[in-house]
Coordinates of C-alpha atoms in Angstrom, one line a residue:
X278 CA -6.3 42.2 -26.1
X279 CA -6.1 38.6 -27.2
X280 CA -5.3 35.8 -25.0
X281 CA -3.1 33.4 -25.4
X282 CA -4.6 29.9 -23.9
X283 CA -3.3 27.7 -22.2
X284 CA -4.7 24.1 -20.6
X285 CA -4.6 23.1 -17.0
X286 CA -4.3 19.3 -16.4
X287 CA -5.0 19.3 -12.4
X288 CA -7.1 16.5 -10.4
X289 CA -8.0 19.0 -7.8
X290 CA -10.3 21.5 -8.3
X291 CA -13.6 23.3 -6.5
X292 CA -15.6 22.1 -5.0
X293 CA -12.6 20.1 -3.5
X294 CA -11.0 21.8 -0.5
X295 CA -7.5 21.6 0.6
X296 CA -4.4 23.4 -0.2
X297 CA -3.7 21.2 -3.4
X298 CA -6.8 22.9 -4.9
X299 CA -5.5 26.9 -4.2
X300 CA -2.3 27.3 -6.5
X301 CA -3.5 26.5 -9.5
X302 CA -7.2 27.9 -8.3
X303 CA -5.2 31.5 -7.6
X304 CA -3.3 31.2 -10.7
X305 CA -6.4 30.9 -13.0
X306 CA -8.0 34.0 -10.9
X307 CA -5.3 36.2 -11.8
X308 CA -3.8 34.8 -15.5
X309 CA -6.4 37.2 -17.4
X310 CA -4.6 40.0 -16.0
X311 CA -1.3 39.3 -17.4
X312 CA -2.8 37.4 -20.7
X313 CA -3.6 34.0 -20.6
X314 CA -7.3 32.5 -21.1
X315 CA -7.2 29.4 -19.0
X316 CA -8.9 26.1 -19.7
X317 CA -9.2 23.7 -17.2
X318 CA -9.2 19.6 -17.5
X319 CA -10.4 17.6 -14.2
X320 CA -12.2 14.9 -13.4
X321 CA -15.9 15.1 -13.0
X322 CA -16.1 13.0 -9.9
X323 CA -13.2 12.9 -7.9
X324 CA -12.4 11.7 -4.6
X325 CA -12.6 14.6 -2.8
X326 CA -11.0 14.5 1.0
X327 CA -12.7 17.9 1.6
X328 CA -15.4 19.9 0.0
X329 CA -15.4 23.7 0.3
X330 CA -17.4 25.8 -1.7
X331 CA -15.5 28.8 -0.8
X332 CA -12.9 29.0 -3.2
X333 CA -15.9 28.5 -6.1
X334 CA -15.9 32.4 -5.6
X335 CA -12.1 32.8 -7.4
X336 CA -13.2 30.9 -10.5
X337 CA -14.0 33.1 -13.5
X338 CA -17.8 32.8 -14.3
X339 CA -17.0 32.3 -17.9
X340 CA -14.2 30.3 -18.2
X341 CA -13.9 26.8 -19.6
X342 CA -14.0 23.4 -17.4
X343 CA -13.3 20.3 -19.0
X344 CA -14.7 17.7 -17.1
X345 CA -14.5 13.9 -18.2
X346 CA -15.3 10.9 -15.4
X347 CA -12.7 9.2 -13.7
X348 CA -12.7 5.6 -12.2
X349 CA -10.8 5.1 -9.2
X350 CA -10.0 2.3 -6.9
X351 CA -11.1 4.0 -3.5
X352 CA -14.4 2.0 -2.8
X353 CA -12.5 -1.2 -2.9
X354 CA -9.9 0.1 -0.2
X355 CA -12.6 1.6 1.5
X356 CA -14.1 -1.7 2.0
X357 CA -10.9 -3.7 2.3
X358 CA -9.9 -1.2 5.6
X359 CA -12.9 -1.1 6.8
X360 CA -14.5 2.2 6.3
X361 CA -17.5 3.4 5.1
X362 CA -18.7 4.1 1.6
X363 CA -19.1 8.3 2.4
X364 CA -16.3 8.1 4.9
X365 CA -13.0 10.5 3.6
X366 CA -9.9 9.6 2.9
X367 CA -7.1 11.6 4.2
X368 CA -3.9 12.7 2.1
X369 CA -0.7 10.7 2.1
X370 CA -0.9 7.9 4.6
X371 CA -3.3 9.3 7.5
X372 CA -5.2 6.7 9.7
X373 CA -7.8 7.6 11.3
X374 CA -7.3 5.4 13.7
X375 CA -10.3 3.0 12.9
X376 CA -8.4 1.3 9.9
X377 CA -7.3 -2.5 10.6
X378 CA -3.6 -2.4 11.3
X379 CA -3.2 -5.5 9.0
X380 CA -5.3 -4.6 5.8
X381 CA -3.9 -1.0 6.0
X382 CA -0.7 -2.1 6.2
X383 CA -1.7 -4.5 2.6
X384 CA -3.3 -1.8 1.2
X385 CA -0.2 0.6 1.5
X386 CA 1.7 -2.4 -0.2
X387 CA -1.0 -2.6 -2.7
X388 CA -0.9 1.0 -3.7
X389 CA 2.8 1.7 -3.8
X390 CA 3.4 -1.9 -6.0
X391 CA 0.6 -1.8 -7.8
X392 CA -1.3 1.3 -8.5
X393 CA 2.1 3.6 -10.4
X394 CA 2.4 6.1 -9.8
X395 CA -0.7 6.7 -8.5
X396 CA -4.4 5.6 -7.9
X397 CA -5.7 8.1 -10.4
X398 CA -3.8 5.9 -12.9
X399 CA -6.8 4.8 -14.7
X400 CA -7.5 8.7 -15.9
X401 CA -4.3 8.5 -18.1
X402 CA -5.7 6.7 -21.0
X403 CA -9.2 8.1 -21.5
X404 CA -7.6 11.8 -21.1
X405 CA -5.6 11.2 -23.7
X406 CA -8.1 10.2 -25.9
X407 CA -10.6 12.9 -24.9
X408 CA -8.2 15.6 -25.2
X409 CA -6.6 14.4 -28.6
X410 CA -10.2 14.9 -29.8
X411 CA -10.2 18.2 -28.2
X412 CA -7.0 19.1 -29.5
X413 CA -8.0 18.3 -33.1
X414 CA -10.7 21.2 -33.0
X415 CA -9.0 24.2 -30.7
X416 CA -6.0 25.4 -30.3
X417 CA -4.0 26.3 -27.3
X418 CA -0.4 27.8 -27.2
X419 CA 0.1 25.7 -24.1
X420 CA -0.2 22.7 -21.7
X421 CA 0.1 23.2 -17.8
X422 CA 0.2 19.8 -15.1
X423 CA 0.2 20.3 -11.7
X424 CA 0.9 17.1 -9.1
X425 CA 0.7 15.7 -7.1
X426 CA -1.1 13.2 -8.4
X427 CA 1.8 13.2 -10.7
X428 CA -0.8 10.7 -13.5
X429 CA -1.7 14.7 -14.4
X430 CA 1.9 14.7 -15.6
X431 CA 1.7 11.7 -18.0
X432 CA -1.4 12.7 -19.2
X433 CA 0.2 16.0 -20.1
X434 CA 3.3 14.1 -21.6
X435 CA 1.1 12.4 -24.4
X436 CA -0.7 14.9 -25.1
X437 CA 2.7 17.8 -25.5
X438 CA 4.5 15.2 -27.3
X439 CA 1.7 14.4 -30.1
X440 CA 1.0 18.0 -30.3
X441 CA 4.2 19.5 -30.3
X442 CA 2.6 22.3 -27.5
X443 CA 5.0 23.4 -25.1
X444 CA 5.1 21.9 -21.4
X445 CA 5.1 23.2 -18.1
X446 CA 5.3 20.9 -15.2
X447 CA 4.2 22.0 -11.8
X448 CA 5.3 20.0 -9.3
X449 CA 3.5 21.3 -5.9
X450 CA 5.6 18.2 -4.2
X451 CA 7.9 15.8 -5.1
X452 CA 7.5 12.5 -6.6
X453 CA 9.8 10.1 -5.2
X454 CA 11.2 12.3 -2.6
X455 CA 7.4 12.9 -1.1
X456 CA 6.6 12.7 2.5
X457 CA 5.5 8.8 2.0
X458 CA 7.4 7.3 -0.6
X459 CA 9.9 5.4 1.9
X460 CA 6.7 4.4 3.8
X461 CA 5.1 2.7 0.2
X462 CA 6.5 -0.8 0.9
X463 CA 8.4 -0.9 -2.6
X464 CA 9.3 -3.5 -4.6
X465 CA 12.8 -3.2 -6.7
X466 CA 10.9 -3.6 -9.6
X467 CA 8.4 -0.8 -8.6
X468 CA 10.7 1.6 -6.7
X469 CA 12.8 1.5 -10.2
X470 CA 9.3 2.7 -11.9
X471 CA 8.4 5.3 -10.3
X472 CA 12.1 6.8 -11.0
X473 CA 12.2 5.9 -14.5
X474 CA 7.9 7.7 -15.2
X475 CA 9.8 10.2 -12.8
X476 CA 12.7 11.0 -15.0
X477 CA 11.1 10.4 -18.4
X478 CA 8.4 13.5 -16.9
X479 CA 11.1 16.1 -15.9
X480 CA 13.2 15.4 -19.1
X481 CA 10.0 15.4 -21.6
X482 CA 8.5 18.7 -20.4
X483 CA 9.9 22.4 -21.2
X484 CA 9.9 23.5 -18.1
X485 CA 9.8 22.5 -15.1
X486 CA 7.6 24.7 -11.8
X487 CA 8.9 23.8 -8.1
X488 CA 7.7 25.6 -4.8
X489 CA 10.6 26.0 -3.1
X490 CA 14.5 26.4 -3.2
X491 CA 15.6 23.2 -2.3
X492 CA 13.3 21.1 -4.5
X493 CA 14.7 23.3 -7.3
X494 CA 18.3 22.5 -6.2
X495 CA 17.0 18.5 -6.0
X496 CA 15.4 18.5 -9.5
X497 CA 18.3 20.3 -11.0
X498 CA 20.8 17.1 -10.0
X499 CA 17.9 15.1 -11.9
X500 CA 17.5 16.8 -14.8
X501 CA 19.1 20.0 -17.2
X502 CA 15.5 20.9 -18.4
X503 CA 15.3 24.7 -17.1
X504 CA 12.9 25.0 -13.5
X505 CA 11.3 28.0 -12.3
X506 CA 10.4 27.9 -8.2
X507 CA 7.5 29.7 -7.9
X508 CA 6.3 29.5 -4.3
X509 CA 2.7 29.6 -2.6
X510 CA 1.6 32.3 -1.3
X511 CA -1.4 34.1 -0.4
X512 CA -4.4 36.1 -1.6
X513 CA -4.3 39.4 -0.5
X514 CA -8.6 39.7 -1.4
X515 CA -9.0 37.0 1.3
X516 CA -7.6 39.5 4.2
X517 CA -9.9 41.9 5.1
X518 CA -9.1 45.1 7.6
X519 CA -10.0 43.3 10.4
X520 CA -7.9 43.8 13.6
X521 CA -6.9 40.9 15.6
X522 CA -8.4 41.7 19.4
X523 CA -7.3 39.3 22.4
X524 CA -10.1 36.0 23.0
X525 CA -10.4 35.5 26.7
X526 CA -8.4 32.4 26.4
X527 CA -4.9 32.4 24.8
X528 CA -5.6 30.5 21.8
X529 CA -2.6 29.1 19.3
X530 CA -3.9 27.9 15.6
X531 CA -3.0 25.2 13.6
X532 CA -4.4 25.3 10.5
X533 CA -4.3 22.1 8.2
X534 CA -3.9 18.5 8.2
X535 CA -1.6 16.9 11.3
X536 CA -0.6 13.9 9.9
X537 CA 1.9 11.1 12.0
X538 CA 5.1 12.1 10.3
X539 CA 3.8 16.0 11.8
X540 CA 3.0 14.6 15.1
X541 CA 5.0 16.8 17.4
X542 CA 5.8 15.0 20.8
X543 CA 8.8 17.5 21.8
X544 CA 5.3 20.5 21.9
X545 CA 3.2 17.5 23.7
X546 CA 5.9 17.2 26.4
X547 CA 6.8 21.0 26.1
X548 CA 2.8 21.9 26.8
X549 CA 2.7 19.1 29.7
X550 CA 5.9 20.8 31.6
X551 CA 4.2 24.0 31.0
X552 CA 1.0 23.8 32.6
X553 CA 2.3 20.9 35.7
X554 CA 4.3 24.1 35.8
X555 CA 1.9 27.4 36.0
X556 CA -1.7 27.0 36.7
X557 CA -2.7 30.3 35.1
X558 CA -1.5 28.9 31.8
X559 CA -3.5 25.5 32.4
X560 CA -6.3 27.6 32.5
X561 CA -6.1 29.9 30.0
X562 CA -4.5 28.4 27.0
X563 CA -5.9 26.6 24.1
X564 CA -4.6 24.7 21.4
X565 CA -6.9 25.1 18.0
X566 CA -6.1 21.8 15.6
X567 CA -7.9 22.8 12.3
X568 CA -8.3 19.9 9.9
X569 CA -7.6 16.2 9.7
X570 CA -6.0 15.3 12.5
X571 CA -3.9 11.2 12.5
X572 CA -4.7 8.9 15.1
X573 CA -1.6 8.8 16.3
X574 CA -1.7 12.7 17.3
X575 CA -5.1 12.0 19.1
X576 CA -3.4 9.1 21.0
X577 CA -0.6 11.2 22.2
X578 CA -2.7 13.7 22.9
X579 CA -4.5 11.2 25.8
X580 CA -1.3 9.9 26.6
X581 CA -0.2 13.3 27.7
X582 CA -3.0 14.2 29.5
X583 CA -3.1 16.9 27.2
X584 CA -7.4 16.7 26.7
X585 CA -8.0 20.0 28.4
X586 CA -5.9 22.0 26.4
X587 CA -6.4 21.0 23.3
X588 CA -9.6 21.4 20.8
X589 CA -9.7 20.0 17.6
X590 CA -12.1 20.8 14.7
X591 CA -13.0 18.9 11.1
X592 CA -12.2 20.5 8.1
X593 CA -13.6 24.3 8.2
X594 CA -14.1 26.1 4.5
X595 CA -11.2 28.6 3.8
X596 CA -12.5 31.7 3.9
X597 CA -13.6 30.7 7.8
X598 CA -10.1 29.4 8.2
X599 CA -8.8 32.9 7.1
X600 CA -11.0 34.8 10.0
X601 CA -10.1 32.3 12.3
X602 CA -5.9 33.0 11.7
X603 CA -6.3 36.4 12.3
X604 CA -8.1 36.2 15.2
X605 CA -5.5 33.6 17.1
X606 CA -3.1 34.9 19.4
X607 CA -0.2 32.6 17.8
X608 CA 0.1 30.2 14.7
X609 CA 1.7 26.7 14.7
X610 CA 3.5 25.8 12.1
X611 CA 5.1 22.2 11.8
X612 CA 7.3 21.0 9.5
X613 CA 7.4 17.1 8.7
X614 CA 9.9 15.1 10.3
X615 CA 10.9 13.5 7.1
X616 CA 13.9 13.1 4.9
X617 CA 12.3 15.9 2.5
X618 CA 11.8 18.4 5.3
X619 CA 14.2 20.9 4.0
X620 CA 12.7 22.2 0.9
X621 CA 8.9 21.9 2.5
X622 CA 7.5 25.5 2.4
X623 CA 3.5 24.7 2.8
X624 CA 1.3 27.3 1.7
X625 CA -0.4 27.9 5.2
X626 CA 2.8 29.6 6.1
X627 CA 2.6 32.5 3.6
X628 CA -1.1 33.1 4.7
X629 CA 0.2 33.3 8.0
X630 CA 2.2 35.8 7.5
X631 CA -0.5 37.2 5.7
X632 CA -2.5 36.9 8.9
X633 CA -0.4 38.9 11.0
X634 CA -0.3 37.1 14.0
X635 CA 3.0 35.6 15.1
X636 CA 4.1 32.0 14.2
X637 CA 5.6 29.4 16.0
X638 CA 7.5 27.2 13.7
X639 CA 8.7 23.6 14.7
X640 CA 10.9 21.3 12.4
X641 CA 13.7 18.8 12.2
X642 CA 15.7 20.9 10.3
X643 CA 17.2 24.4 9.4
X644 CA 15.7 24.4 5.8
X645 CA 13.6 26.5 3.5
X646 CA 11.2 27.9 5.9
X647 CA 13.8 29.2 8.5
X648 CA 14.9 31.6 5.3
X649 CA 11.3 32.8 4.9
X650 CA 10.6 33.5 8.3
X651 CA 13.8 35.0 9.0
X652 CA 13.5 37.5 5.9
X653 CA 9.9 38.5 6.8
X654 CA 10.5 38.5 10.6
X655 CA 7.2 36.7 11.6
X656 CA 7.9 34.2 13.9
X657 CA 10.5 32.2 15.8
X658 CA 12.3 29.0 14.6
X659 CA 12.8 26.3 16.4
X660 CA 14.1 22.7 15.9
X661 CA 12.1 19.7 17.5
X662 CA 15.5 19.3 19.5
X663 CA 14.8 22.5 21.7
X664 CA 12.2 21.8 23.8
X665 CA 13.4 23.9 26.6
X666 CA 13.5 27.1 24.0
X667 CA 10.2 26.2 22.6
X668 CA 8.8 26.4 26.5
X669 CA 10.2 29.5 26.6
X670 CA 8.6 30.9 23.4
X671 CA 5.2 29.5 24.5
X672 CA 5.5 31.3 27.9
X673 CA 6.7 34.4 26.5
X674 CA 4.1 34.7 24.1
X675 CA 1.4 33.5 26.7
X676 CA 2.9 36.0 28.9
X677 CA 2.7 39.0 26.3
X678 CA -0.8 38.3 25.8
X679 CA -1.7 38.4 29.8
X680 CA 0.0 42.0 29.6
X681 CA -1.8 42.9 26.5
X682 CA 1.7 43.4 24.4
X683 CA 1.6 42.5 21.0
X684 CA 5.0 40.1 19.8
X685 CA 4.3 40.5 16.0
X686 CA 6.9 42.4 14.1
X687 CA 6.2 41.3 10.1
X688 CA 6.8 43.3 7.7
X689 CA 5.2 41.1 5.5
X690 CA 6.0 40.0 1.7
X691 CA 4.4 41.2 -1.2
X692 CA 6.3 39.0 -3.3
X693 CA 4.3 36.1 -1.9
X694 CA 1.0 37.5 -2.9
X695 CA -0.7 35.5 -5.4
X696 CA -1.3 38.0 -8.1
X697 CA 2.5 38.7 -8.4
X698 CA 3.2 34.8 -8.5
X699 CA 0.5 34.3 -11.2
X700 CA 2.3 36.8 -13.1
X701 CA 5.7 35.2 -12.8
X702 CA 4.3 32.0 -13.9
X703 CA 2.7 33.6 -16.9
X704 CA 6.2 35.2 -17.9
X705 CA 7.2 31.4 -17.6
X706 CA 4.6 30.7 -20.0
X707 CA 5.3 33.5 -22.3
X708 CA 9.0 32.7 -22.4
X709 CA 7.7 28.7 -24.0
X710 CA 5.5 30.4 -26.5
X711 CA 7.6 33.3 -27.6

């Protein structure tokens, strides 16, 4: 069988950890299986916020990696916010905690005004150039970006347009309707920008790849080029047989990076009620925060008084992360409380689904994710608004586990399982080429 090729413009790939490495890390696993070779363009050395060397396992051992070096403006800012040189930088706009309050607050200004549409900027140009020589002496049938950073998508619009290749952009989230991008301290003049390199991006490509139902319904008002939403999921090779067995303390996960616009006070003030309330549950419950954590969660933490419930842990590889989901009693899931929060599905909710352990799911609003959980039955929904019912679910659950009765009732998804998403993105890609 011959392959048709195709090349993958993405800034994030192994050994880079994080959930903006998996999709397209997934997709390449699988594309062989439904006929596509992939070739892969990223940088050689990246800032990476996370290594893991887990997800080298899902790379073919023979495929192609295009590698070319990238300058980027992070030691500066590192140095001008006063953190060290091998210190990591956080997604979005985390703080630590540690940065100055004044020369962050310049450096947001700095990057929103300045660096357009994104600090990876200065890749644009030498891509093009390396990959028109590329171009010259292999063929490809065609040309995948994936962004955030959305520079992979300008990089990819050259290149298309010289080559007459057709485009697929994968936008894993939003551009100017991101978590941040109110928070970027905008000019007129660059707020106009990033809406015009926006617009020229979703008109210039074929096709256009969205991860949820509202972002497609968003990008349609923006733009008649056709979009296919093609969600996250998970890997159904990274859930073994394992059986979930009760810890000794009850022990609710989450997995991923808590940044301030996640910071949820209503579950700080819902877990202080809770154990002034009932001793046995001061005692015997845990909360597990898994991965970069804001300094504003850790201060609320403290000023809750919360310290004695709550553990948190670094960055842990993702095949550990899997193990530790399946072996929680619950799952936390929090949706940003932002004006985009309606068409956020992350990808950590589709693995826990995959983990079979029930989820507890906290957000603003009733958006995307309420559809998902509702249609696979595997957790509760509840707004940040009902503290008194999210008490209630904590208890219940805390309570179940006491009696030894298990509250998960899934019936799981396969249509979130990464193999069948690979192959509706390669039907997408066969559709361009045919």
């Amino acid at each position: 069988m011959t392959h048709k090729k195709v090349l993958i413009i993405t800034y994030y790939w192994p050994p880079s950890g994080g959930s903006g490495v998996q999709r397209w890390v997934k997709f390449v696993k699988y594309m062989r299986l439904f006929g596509w070779e992939p070739i892969i363009y990223t940088p050689s050395n990246p800032e990476r916020p996370e290594i893991d060397h887990s997800l080298e396992k899902d790379i073919p051992n023979d495929i192609q990696i295009l590698k070319q070096p990238i300058w980027e403006p992070y030691s500066f800012y590192k140095k001008f916010v006063g953190l060290k040189k091998d210190e990591k930088l956080g997604a979005g706009l985390m703080q630590t905690g540690q940065e100055s309050s004044f020369f962050k607050e310049l450096s947001v200004w700095i990057r929103g005004n300045f660096f357009i549409p994104d600090a990876r900027k200065f890749w644009i140009r030498p891509s093009i150039k390396f990959l028109n020589h590329y171009l010259s002496d292999h063929s490809i049938d065609a040309i995948v970006s994936t962004g955030p950073p959305h520079s992979m998508h300008l990089i990819a619009k050259k290149i298309a347009e010289r080559f007459s290749i057709p485009w697929l952009a994968d936008f894993r989230d939003p551009w100017t309707n991101i978590d941040f991008f109110e928070d970027l301290k905008l000019t007129p003049i660059a707020r106009r920008k990033h809406h015009q390199l926006e617009k020229s991006v979703l008109d210039a490509c074929d096709e256009l790849a969205v991860v949820s139902p509202t972002m497609k319904e968003e990008f349609e008002d923006m733009t008649d080029t056709p979009i296919c939403m093609i969600p996250n999921g998970y890997d159904a090779e990274d859930f073994g047989d394992e059986k979930y067995t009760p810890n000794e303390r009850f022990i609710l996960s989450h997995i991923g990076m808590m940044s301030a616009s996640r910071n949820p006070k209503v579950l700080w003030e819902a877990l202080s009620e809770l154990s002034d309330e009932y001793s046995e549950f001061s005692k015997k419950f845990t909360l597990r925060l898994i991965g970069k954590v804001d300094g504003a969660v850790h201060n609320d933490i403290q000023a809750f008084g919360l310290e004695h419930l709550v553990e948190v842990e670094d960055y842990v590889p993702h095949d550990e992360v899997v193990n530790l989901q399946q072996q929680s009693e619950a799952l936390l899931l929090i949706i940003n409380n932002t004006p985009n929060a309606a068409m956020i599905l992350t990808g950590k909710l589709f693995e826990y689904i995959a983990a079979k352990r029930p989820i507890i799911c906290l957000s603003p609003v009733k958006g995307d994710v309420k559809s998902v959980l509702e249609e696979s039955q595997a957790g509760t929904f509840i707004l940040y608004s009902q503290k008194d019912r999210l008490k209630e679910e904590l208890y219940s659950q805390f309570k179940n586990w006491q009696n030894g009765v298990s509250s998960y009732q899934s019936t799981g998804s396969k249509k979130y399982s990464r193999q069948y998403l690979t192959e509706q993105i390669c039907t997408e890609l066969d559709k361009l080429t045919s």
